[in-house]
JSON list of C-alpha atoms and ligand atoms in Angstrom, two decimals:
[
{"chain": "A", "resi": 1, "resn": "MET", "atom": "CA", "xyz": [12.35, -1.39, 7.15]},
{"chain": "A", "resi": 2, "resn": "GLN", "atom": "CA", "xyz": [10.91, -4.65, 5.36]},
{"chain": "A", "resi": 3, "resn": "SER", "atom": "CA", "xyz": [7.19, -3.99, 4.79]},
{"chain": "A", "resi": 4, "resn": "ASP", "atom": "CA", "xyz": [6.48, -7.55, 6.16]},
{"chain": "A", "resi": 5, "resn": "HIS", "atom": "CA", "xyz": [7.67, -6.39, 9.40]},
{"chain": "A", "resi": 6, "resn": "LEU", "atom": "CA", "xyz": [5.50, -3.37, 9.84]},
{"chain": "A", "resi": 7, "resn": "PRO", "atom": "CA", "xyz": [2.92, -3.41, 12.50]},
{"chain": "A", "resi": 8, "resn": "HIS", "atom": "CA", "xyz": [-0.44, -3.32, 11.68]},
{"chain": "A", "resi": 9, "resn": "LEU", "atom": "CA", "xyz": [-2.40, 0.15, 11.79]},
{"chain": "A", "resi": 10, "resn": "SER", "atom": "CA", "xyz": [-6.13, 0.54, 11.88]},
{"chain": "A", "resi": 11, "resn": "VAL", "atom": "CA", "xyz": [-7.73, 3.19, 9.58]},
{"chain": "A", "resi": 12, "resn": "LEU", "atom": "CA", "xyz": [-11.53, 4.09, 9.84]},
{"chain": "A", "resi": 13, "resn": "VAL", "atom": "CA", "xyz": [-13.16, 5.08, 6.31]},
{"chain": "A", "resi": 14, "resn": "LEU", "atom": "CA", "xyz": [-16.08, 7.18, 7.11]},
{"chain": "A", "resi": 15, "resn": "HIS", "atom": "CA", "xyz": [-18.70, 7.92, 4.05]},
{"chain": "A", "resi": 16, "resn": "GLY", "atom": "CA", "xyz": [-21.46, 10.58, 4.95]},
{"chain": "A", "resi": 17, "resn": "PRO", "atom": "CA", "xyz": [-24.87, 11.38, 3.38]},
{"chain": "A", "resi": 18, "resn": "ASN", "atom": "CA", "xyz": [-25.73, 10.11, -0.04]},
{"chain": "A", "resi": 19, "resn": "LEU", "atom": "CA", "xyz": [-22.54, 7.75, -0.79]},
{"chain": "A", "resi": 20, "resn": "ASN", "atom": "CA", "xyz": [-24.76, 4.89, -0.01]},
{"chain": "A", "resi": 21, "resn": "LEU", "atom": "CA", "xyz": [-26.47, 5.72, -3.38]},
{"chain": "A", "resi": 22, "resn": "LEU", "atom": "CA", "xyz": [-23.14, 5.53, -5.74]},
{"chain": "A", "resi": 23, "resn": "GLY", "atom": "CA", "xyz": [-23.06, 3.99, -8.57]},
{"chain": "A", "resi": 24, "resn": "GLN", "atom": "CA", "xyz": [-26.76, 5.22, -9.13]},
{"chain": "A", "resi": 25, "resn": "ARG", "atom": "CA", "xyz": [-26.30, 8.64, -8.10]},
{"chain": "A", "resi": 26, "resn": "GLU", "atom": "CA", "xyz": [-25.24, 11.16, -10.58]},
{"chain": "A", "resi": 27, "resn": "PRO", "atom": "CA", "xyz": [-22.81, 8.78, -12.51]},
{"chain": "A", "resi": 28, "resn": "GLY", "atom": "CA", "xyz": [-21.48, 11.92, -14.19]},
{"chain": "A", "resi": 29, "resn": "VAL", "atom": "CA", "xyz": [-20.11, 13.50, -11.41]},
{"chain": "A", "resi": 30, "resn": "TYR", "atom": "CA", "xyz": [-19.41, 10.85, -8.83]},
{"chain": "A", "resi": 31, "resn": "GLY", "atom": "CA", "xyz": [-18.51, 7.83, -11.11]},
{"chain": "A", "resi": 32, "resn": "ASP", "atom": "CA", "xyz": [-20.09, 4.07, -11.53]},
{"chain": "A", "resi": 33, "resn": "THR", "atom": "CA", "xyz": [-18.26, 2.61, -8.85]},
{"chain": "A", "resi": 34, "resn": "THR", "atom": "CA", "xyz": [-20.44, 1.24, -6.11]},
{"chain": "A", "resi": 35, "resn": "LEU", "atom": "CA", "xyz": [-19.48, 2.06, -2.32]},
{"chain": "A", "resi": 36, "resn": "ASP", "atom": "CA", "xyz": [-19.26, -1.78, -1.75]},
{"chain": "A", "resi": 37, "resn": "ASN", "atom": "CA", "xyz": [-16.78, -1.73, -4.84]},
{"chain": "A", "resi": 38, "resn": "ILE", "atom": "CA", "xyz": [-14.86, 1.18, -3.13]},
{"chain": "A", "resi": 39, "resn": "ASN", "atom": "CA", "xyz": [-15.00, -0.44, 0.18]},
{"chain": "A", "resi": 40, "resn": "SER", "atom": "CA", "xyz": [-13.20, -3.50, -0.98]},
{"chain": "A", "resi": 41, "resn": "LEU", "atom": "CA", "xyz": [-10.74, -1.42, -2.97]},
{"chain": "A", "resi": 42, "resn": "LEU", "atom": "CA", "xyz": [-9.96, 0.16, 0.22]},
{"chain": "A", "resi": 43, "resn": "ASP", "atom": "CA", "xyz": [-9.63, -3.17, 1.55]},
{"chain": "A", "resi": 44, "resn": "GLN", "atom": "CA", "xyz": [-7.11, -4.40, -0.71]},
{"chain": "A", "resi": 45, "resn": "LYS", "atom": "CA", "xyz": [-5.17, -1.21, -0.74]},
{"chain": "A", "resi": 46, "resn": "GLY", "atom": "CA", "xyz": [-5.30, -1.72, 3.27]},
{"chain": "A", "resi": 47, "resn": "LYS", "atom": "CA", "xyz": [-3.81, -5.28, 2.71]},
{"chain": "A", "resi": 48, "resn": "LYS", "atom": "CA", "xyz": [-0.93, -3.88, 0.74]},
{"chain": "A", "resi": 49, "resn": "LEU", "atom": "CA", "xyz": [-0.16, -1.22, 3.12]},
{"chain": "A", "resi": 50, "resn": "GLN", "atom": "CA", "xyz": [-0.46, -3.68, 5.97]},
{"chain": "A", "resi": 51, "resn": "ALA", "atom": "CA", "xyz": [-3.46, -1.53, 7.45]},
{"chain": "A", "resi": 52, "resn": "LYS", "atom": "CA", "xyz": [-6.85, -2.92, 8.60]},
{"chain": "A", "resi": 53, "resn": "VAL", "atom": "CA", "xyz": [-9.25, -0.59, 6.96]},
{"chain": "A", "resi": 54, "resn": "SER", "atom": "CA", "xyz": [-13.04, -0.57, 8.71]},
{"chain": "A", "resi": 55, "resn": "SER", "atom": "CA", "xyz": [-15.67, 1.09, 6.52]},
{"chain": "A", "resi": 56, "resn": "PHE", "atom": "CA", "xyz": [-18.46, 2.80, 7.66]},
{"chain": "A", "resi": 57, "resn": "GLN", "atom": "CA", "xyz": [-21.39, 4.83, 6.10]},
{"chain": "A", "resi": 58, "resn": "SER", "atom": "CA", "xyz": [-24.11, 7.02, 7.49]},
{"chain": "A", "resi": 59, "resn": "ASN", "atom": "CA", "xyz": [-26.83, 9.29, 6.36]},
{"chain": "A", "resi": 60, "resn": "GLN", "atom": "CA", "xyz": [-27.14, 10.99, 9.59]},
{"chain": "A", "resi": 61, "resn": "GLU", "atom": "CA", "xyz": [-24.70, 13.87, 11.33]},
{"chain": "A", "resi": 62, "resn": "GLY", "atom": "CA", "xyz": [-25.04, 12.89, 14.59]},
{"chain": "A", "resi": 63, "resn": "VAL", "atom": "CA", "xyz": [-24.51, 9.02, 13.80]},
{"chain": "A", "resi": 64, "resn": "LEU", "atom": "CA", "xyz": [-21.16, 10.38, 12.14]},
{"chain": "A", "resi": 65, "resn": "VAL", "atom": "CA", "xyz": [-20.15, 12.37, 15.27]},
{"chain": "A", "resi": 66, "resn": "GLU", "atom": "CA", "xyz": [-20.73, 9.24, 17.34]},
{"chain": "A", "resi": 67, "resn": "ALA", "atom": "CA", "xyz": [-18.66, 7.21, 14.79]},
{"chain": "A", "resi": 68, "resn": "ILE", "atom": "CA", "xyz": [-15.98, 10.01, 15.25]},
{"chain": "A", "resi": 69, "resn": "GLN", "atom": "CA", "xyz": [-15.92, 9.96, 18.85]},
{"chain": "A", "resi": 70, "resn": "GLU", "atom": "CA", "xyz": [-15.90, 6.00, 18.98]},
{"chain": "A", "resi": 71, "resn": "ALA", "atom": "CA", "xyz": [-12.90, 5.89, 16.67]},
{"chain": "A", "resi": 72, "resn": "VAL", "atom": "CA", "xyz": [-10.43, 6.66, 19.87]},
{"chain": "A", "resi": 73, "resn": "GLY", "atom": "CA", "xyz": [-8.87, 3.83, 20.95]},
{"chain": "A", "resi": 74, "resn": "TYR", "atom": "CA", "xyz": [-9.66, 1.46, 18.27]},
{"chain": "A", "resi": 75, "resn": "HIS", "atom": "CA", "xyz": [-8.00, 3.18, 15.02]},
{"chain": "A", "resi": 76, "resn": "HIS", "atom": "CA", "xyz": [-4.98, 5.13, 14.63]},
{"chain": "A", "resi": 77, "resn": "GLY", "atom": "CA", "xyz": [-6.53, 7.56, 11.99]},
{"chain": "A", "resi": 78, "resn": "ILE", "atom": "CA", "xyz": [-9.35, 8.53, 9.74]},
{"chain": "A", "resi": 79, "resn": "VAL", "atom": "CA", "xyz": [-10.08, 8.95, 6.12]},
{"chain": "A", "resi": 80, "resn": "ILE", "atom": "CA", "xyz": [-13.43, 10.81, 5.87]},
{"chain": "A", "resi": 81, "resn": "ASN", "atom": "CA", "xyz": [-15.58, 12.18, 2.76]},
{"chain": "A", "resi": 82, "resn": "ALA", "atom": "CA", "xyz": [-18.43, 13.53, 4.66]},
{"chain": "A", "resi": 83, "resn": "GLY", "atom": "CA", "xyz": [-20.47, 14.43, 1.41]},
{"chain": "A", "resi": 84, "resn": "ALA", "atom": "CA", "xyz": [-22.72, 17.50, 1.90]},
{"chain": "A", "resi": 85, "resn": "TYR", "atom": "CA", "xyz": [-21.98, 17.80, 5.48]},
{"chain": "A", "resi": 86, "resn": "THR", "atom": "CA", "xyz": [-18.47, 18.85, 4.57]},
{"chain": "A", "resi": 87, "resn": "HIS", "atom": "CA", "xyz": [-19.93, 22.23, 3.59]},
{"chain": "A", "resi": 88, "resn": "THR", "atom": "CA", "xyz": [-22.43, 22.31, 6.78]},
{"chain": "A", "resi": 89, "resn": "SER", "atom": "CA", "xyz": [-20.92, 20.47, 9.81]},
{"chain": "A", "resi": 90, "resn": "VAL", "atom": "CA", "xyz": [-19.41, 22.16, 12.68]},
{"chain": "A", "resi": 91, "resn": "ALA", "atom": "CA", "xyz": [-20.59, 19.05, 14.64]},
{"chain": "A", "resi": 92, "resn": "ILE", "atom": "CA", "xyz": [-18.30, 16.91, 12.39]},
{"chain": "A", "resi": 93, "resn": "ARG", "atom": "CA", "xyz": [-15.46, 19.34, 12.56]},
{"chain": "A", "resi": 94, "resn": "ASP", "atom": "CA", "xyz": [-15.83, 19.74, 16.00]},
{"chain": "A", "resi": 95, "resn": "ALA", "atom": "CA", "xyz": [-15.80, 16.02, 16.77]},
{"chain": "A", "resi": 96, "resn": "LEU", "atom": "CA", "xyz": [-12.34, 15.78, 14.72]},
{"chain": "A", "resi": 97, "resn": "SER", "atom": "CA", "xyz": [-10.76, 18.37, 16.48]},
{"chain": "A", "resi": 98, "resn": "ALA", "atom": "CA", "xyz": [-11.89, 17.12, 19.62]},
{"chain": "A", "resi": 99, "resn": "ILE", "atom": "CA", "xyz": [-10.42, 13.97, 19.13]},
{"chain": "A", "resi": 100, "resn": "LYS", "atom": "CA", "xyz": [-7.34, 14.60, 17.43]},
{"chain": "A", "resi": 101, "resn": "LEU", "atom": "CA", "xyz": [-6.90, 11.53, 15.44]},
{"chain": "A", "resi": 102, "resn": "PRO", "atom": "CA", "xyz": [-4.86, 12.41, 12.02]},
{"chain": "A", "resi": 103, "resn": "THR", "atom": "CA", "xyz": [-7.61, 12.89, 9.52]},
{"chain": "A", "resi": 104, "resn": "VAL", "atom": "CA", "xyz": [-7.50, 12.92, 5.57]},
{"chain": "A", "resi": 105, "resn": "GLU", "atom": "CA", "xyz": [-10.47, 14.38, 3.58]},
{"chain": "A", "resi": 106, "resn": "VAL", "atom": "CA", "xyz": [-11.20, 13.00, 0.22]},
{"chain": "A", "resi": 107, "resn": "HIS", "atom": "CA", "xyz": [-13.96, 13.96, -2.52]},
{"chain": "A", "resi": 108, "resn": "LEU", "atom": "CA", "xyz": [-15.10, 11.83, -5.50]},
{"chain": "A", "resi": 109, "resn": "SER", "atom": "CA", "xyz": [-15.51, 15.16, -7.49]},
{"chain": "A", "resi": 110, "resn": "ASN", "atom": "CA", "xyz": [-13.43, 18.18, -7.43]},
{"chain": "A", "resi": 111, "resn": "ILE", "atom": "CA", "xyz": [-15.37, 20.58, -5.08]},
{"chain": "A", "resi": 112, "resn": "TYR", "atom": "CA", "xyz": [-13.76, 23.67, -6.36]},
{"chain": "A", "resi": 113, "resn": "GLN", "atom": "CA", "xyz": [-14.90, 23.29, -9.71]},
{"chain": "A", "resi": 114, "resn": "ARG", "atom": "CA", "xyz": [-18.72, 22.95, -8.67]},
{"chain": "A", "resi": 115, "resn": "GLU", "atom": "CA", "xyz": [-21.06, 25.33, -7.15]},
{"chain": "A", "resi": 116, "resn": "ALA", "atom": "CA", "xyz": [-19.67, 28.03, -4.89]},
{"chain": "A", "resi": 117, "resn": "PHE", "atom": "CA", "xyz": [-21.31, 26.32, -1.73]},
{"chain": "A", "resi": 118, "resn": "ARG", "atom": "CA", "xyz": [-19.34, 23.53, -2.08]},
{"chain": "A", "resi": 119, "resn": "HIS", "atom": "CA", "xyz": [-16.01, 25.49, -2.33]},
{"chain": "A", "resi": 120, "resn": "HIS", "atom": "CA", "xyz": [-15.78, 25.71, 1.60]},
{"chain": "A", "resi": 121, "resn": "SER", "atom": "CA", "xyz": [-14.98, 22.59, 3.81]},
{"chain": "A", "resi": 122, "resn": "TYR", "atom": "CA", "xyz": [-15.69, 22.67, 7.74]},
{"chain": "A", "resi": 123, "resn": "ILE", "atom": "CA", "xyz": [-13.53, 19.56, 7.62]},
{"chain": "A", "resi": 124, "resn": "ALA", "atom": "CA", "xyz": [-9.98, 21.03, 5.90]},
{"chain": "A", "resi": 125, "resn": "SER", "atom": "CA", "xyz": [-8.80, 23.02, 8.92]},
{"chain": "A", "resi": 126, "resn": "VAL", "atom": "CA", "xyz": [-8.95, 19.82, 10.87]},
{"chain": "A", "resi": 127, "resn": "SER", "atom": "CA", "xyz": [-7.44, 17.51, 8.54]},
{"chain": "A", "resi": 128, "resn": "LEU", "atom": "CA", "xyz": [-3.80, 16.75, 7.41]},
{"chain": "A", "resi": 129, "resn": "GLY", "atom": "CA", "xyz": [-4.71, 17.64, 3.91]},
{"chain": "A", "resi": 130, "resn": "GLN", "atom": "CA", "xyz": [-7.71, 16.93, 1.51]},
{"chain": "A", "resi": 131, "resn": "ILE", "atom": "CA", "xyz": [-8.18, 14.88, -2.01]},
{"chain": "A", "resi": 132, "resn": "SER", "atom": "CA", "xyz": [-10.51, 16.10, -4.07]},
{"chain": "A", "resi": 133, "resn": "GLY", "atom": "CA", "xyz": [-11.64, 15.06, -7.61]},
{"chain": "A", "resi": 134, "resn": "PHE", "atom": "CA", "xyz": [-10.19, 11.69, -8.49]},
{"chain": "A", "resi": 135, "resn": "GLY", "atom": "CA", "xyz": [-13.26, 9.43, -8.23]},
{"chain": "A", "resi": 136, "resn": "ALA", "atom": "CA", "xyz": [-12.86, 6.23, -6.17]},
{"chain": "A", "resi": 137, "resn": "GLU", "atom": "CA", "xyz": [-9.06, 6.74, -6.44]},
{"chain": "A", "resi": 138, "resn": "SER", "atom": "CA", "xyz": [-9.34, 9.68, -3.92]},
{"chain": "A", "resi": 139, "resn": "TYR", "atom": "CA", "xyz": [-10.11, 7.46, -1.45]},
{"chain": "A", "resi": 140, "resn": "LEU", "atom": "CA", "xyz": [-6.98, 5.19, -2.13]},
{"chain": "A", "resi": 141, "resn": "LEU", "atom": "CA", "xyz": [-4.83, 8.22, -2.49]},
{"chain": "A", "resi": 142, "resn": "GLY", "atom": "CA", "xyz": [-6.17, 9.40, 0.95]},
{"chain": "A", "resi": 143, "resn": "LEU", "atom": "CA", "xyz": [-5.56, 6.03, 2.44]},
{"chain": "A", "resi": 144, "resn": "GLU", "atom": "CA", "xyz": [-2.17, 6.08, 1.42]},
{"chain": "A", "resi": 145, "resn": "ALA", "atom": "CA", "xyz": [-1.39, 9.74, 2.25]},
{"chain": "A", "resi": 146, "resn": "LEU", "atom": "CA", "xyz": [-2.37, 8.55, 5.65]},
{"chain": "A", "resi": 147, "resn": "VAL", "atom": "CA", "xyz": [-1.01, 5.48, 6.17]},
{"chain": "A", "resi": 148, "resn": "SER", "atom": "CA", "xyz": [2.22, 7.01, 5.09]},
{"chain": "A", "resi": 149, "resn": "HIS", "atom": "CA", "xyz": [2.04, 9.58, 7.71]},
{"chain": "A", "resi": 150, "resn": "LEU", "atom": "CA", "xyz": [1.05, 7.15, 10.56]},
{"chain": "A", "resi": 151, "resn": "ARG", "atom": "CA", "xyz": [4.40, 5.53, 9.54]},
{"chain": "A", "resi": 152, "resn": "ARG", "atom": "CA", "xyz": [6.29, 8.63, 9.80]},
{"chain": "A", "resi": 153, "resn": "SER", "atom": "CA", "xyz": [4.95, 9.75, 13.22]},
{"chain": "B", "resi": 201, "resn": "DQA", "atom": "C1", "xyz": [-18.72, 14.69, -2.42]},
{"chain": "B", "resi": 201, "resn": "DQA", "atom": "C2", "xyz": [-18.91, 16.20, -2.58]},
{"chain": "B", "resi": 201, "resn": "DQA", "atom": "C3", "xyz": [-20.01, 16.92, -1.80]},
{"chain": "B", "resi": 201, "resn": "DQA", "atom": "O1", "xyz": [-20.28, 18.45, -2.26]},
{"chain": "B", "resi": 201, "resn": "DQA", "atom": "C4", "xyz": [-21.20, 16.33, -2.04]},
{"chain": "B", "resi": 201, "resn": "DQA", "atom": "O2", "xyz": [-22.41, 16.96, -1.27]},
{"chain": "B", "resi": 201, "resn": "DQA", "atom": "C5", "xyz": [-21.31, 14.91, -1.80]},
{"chain": "B", "resi": 201, "resn": "DQA", "atom": "C6", "xyz": [-20.18, 13.96, -2.40]},
{"chain": "B", "resi": 201, "resn": "DQA", "atom": "C7", "xyz": [-17.74, 14.03, -3.36]},
{"chain": "B", "resi": 201, "resn": "DQA", "atom": "O3", "xyz": [-17.33, 13.06, -2.79]},
{"chain": "B", "resi": 201, "resn": "DQA", "atom": "O4", "xyz": [-17.41, 14.67, -4.24]},
{"chain": "B", "resi": 201, "resn": "DQA", "atom": "O5", "xyz": [-22.31, 14.23, -1.39]},
{"chain": "B", "resi": 201, "resn": "DQA", "atom": "O6", "xyz": [-18.20, 14.96, -1.28]}
]
């Protein structure tokens, strides 16, 4: 199929707590790319993939839960970096499980090379897969993986 004939997909990218500080926050761990940079890279990548990308960041768990619930009917899938909530939030996990939109979990750092408390993800069991450790590129790989999954299904 010619890519210019593909229908547009809509993808929601969710960024969890403290990711608004990217660029200044522990650059040795998270790199020096800002959240705005990541969002515009996602936008460009989305255009190439013919997918509309909407990005949203919140430091609050309940706000992220609401954004997940409200994605139904507007988006075909979700890319999520839940930040620290990855390791703590049954509520975010349950929201993803309830709405059943295909989801890809991403992390800038390799969470398995870090402290033991980061090794468990509540999001992993309700995701298609996880991409961890490639810096800002993790988001782009996640978007690509999600869009090819959506195009196949
Ligand atoms: C993170 C990893 C989490 O453990 C941490 O709490 C974050 C960012 C990452 O992208 O590497 O806030 O999700």
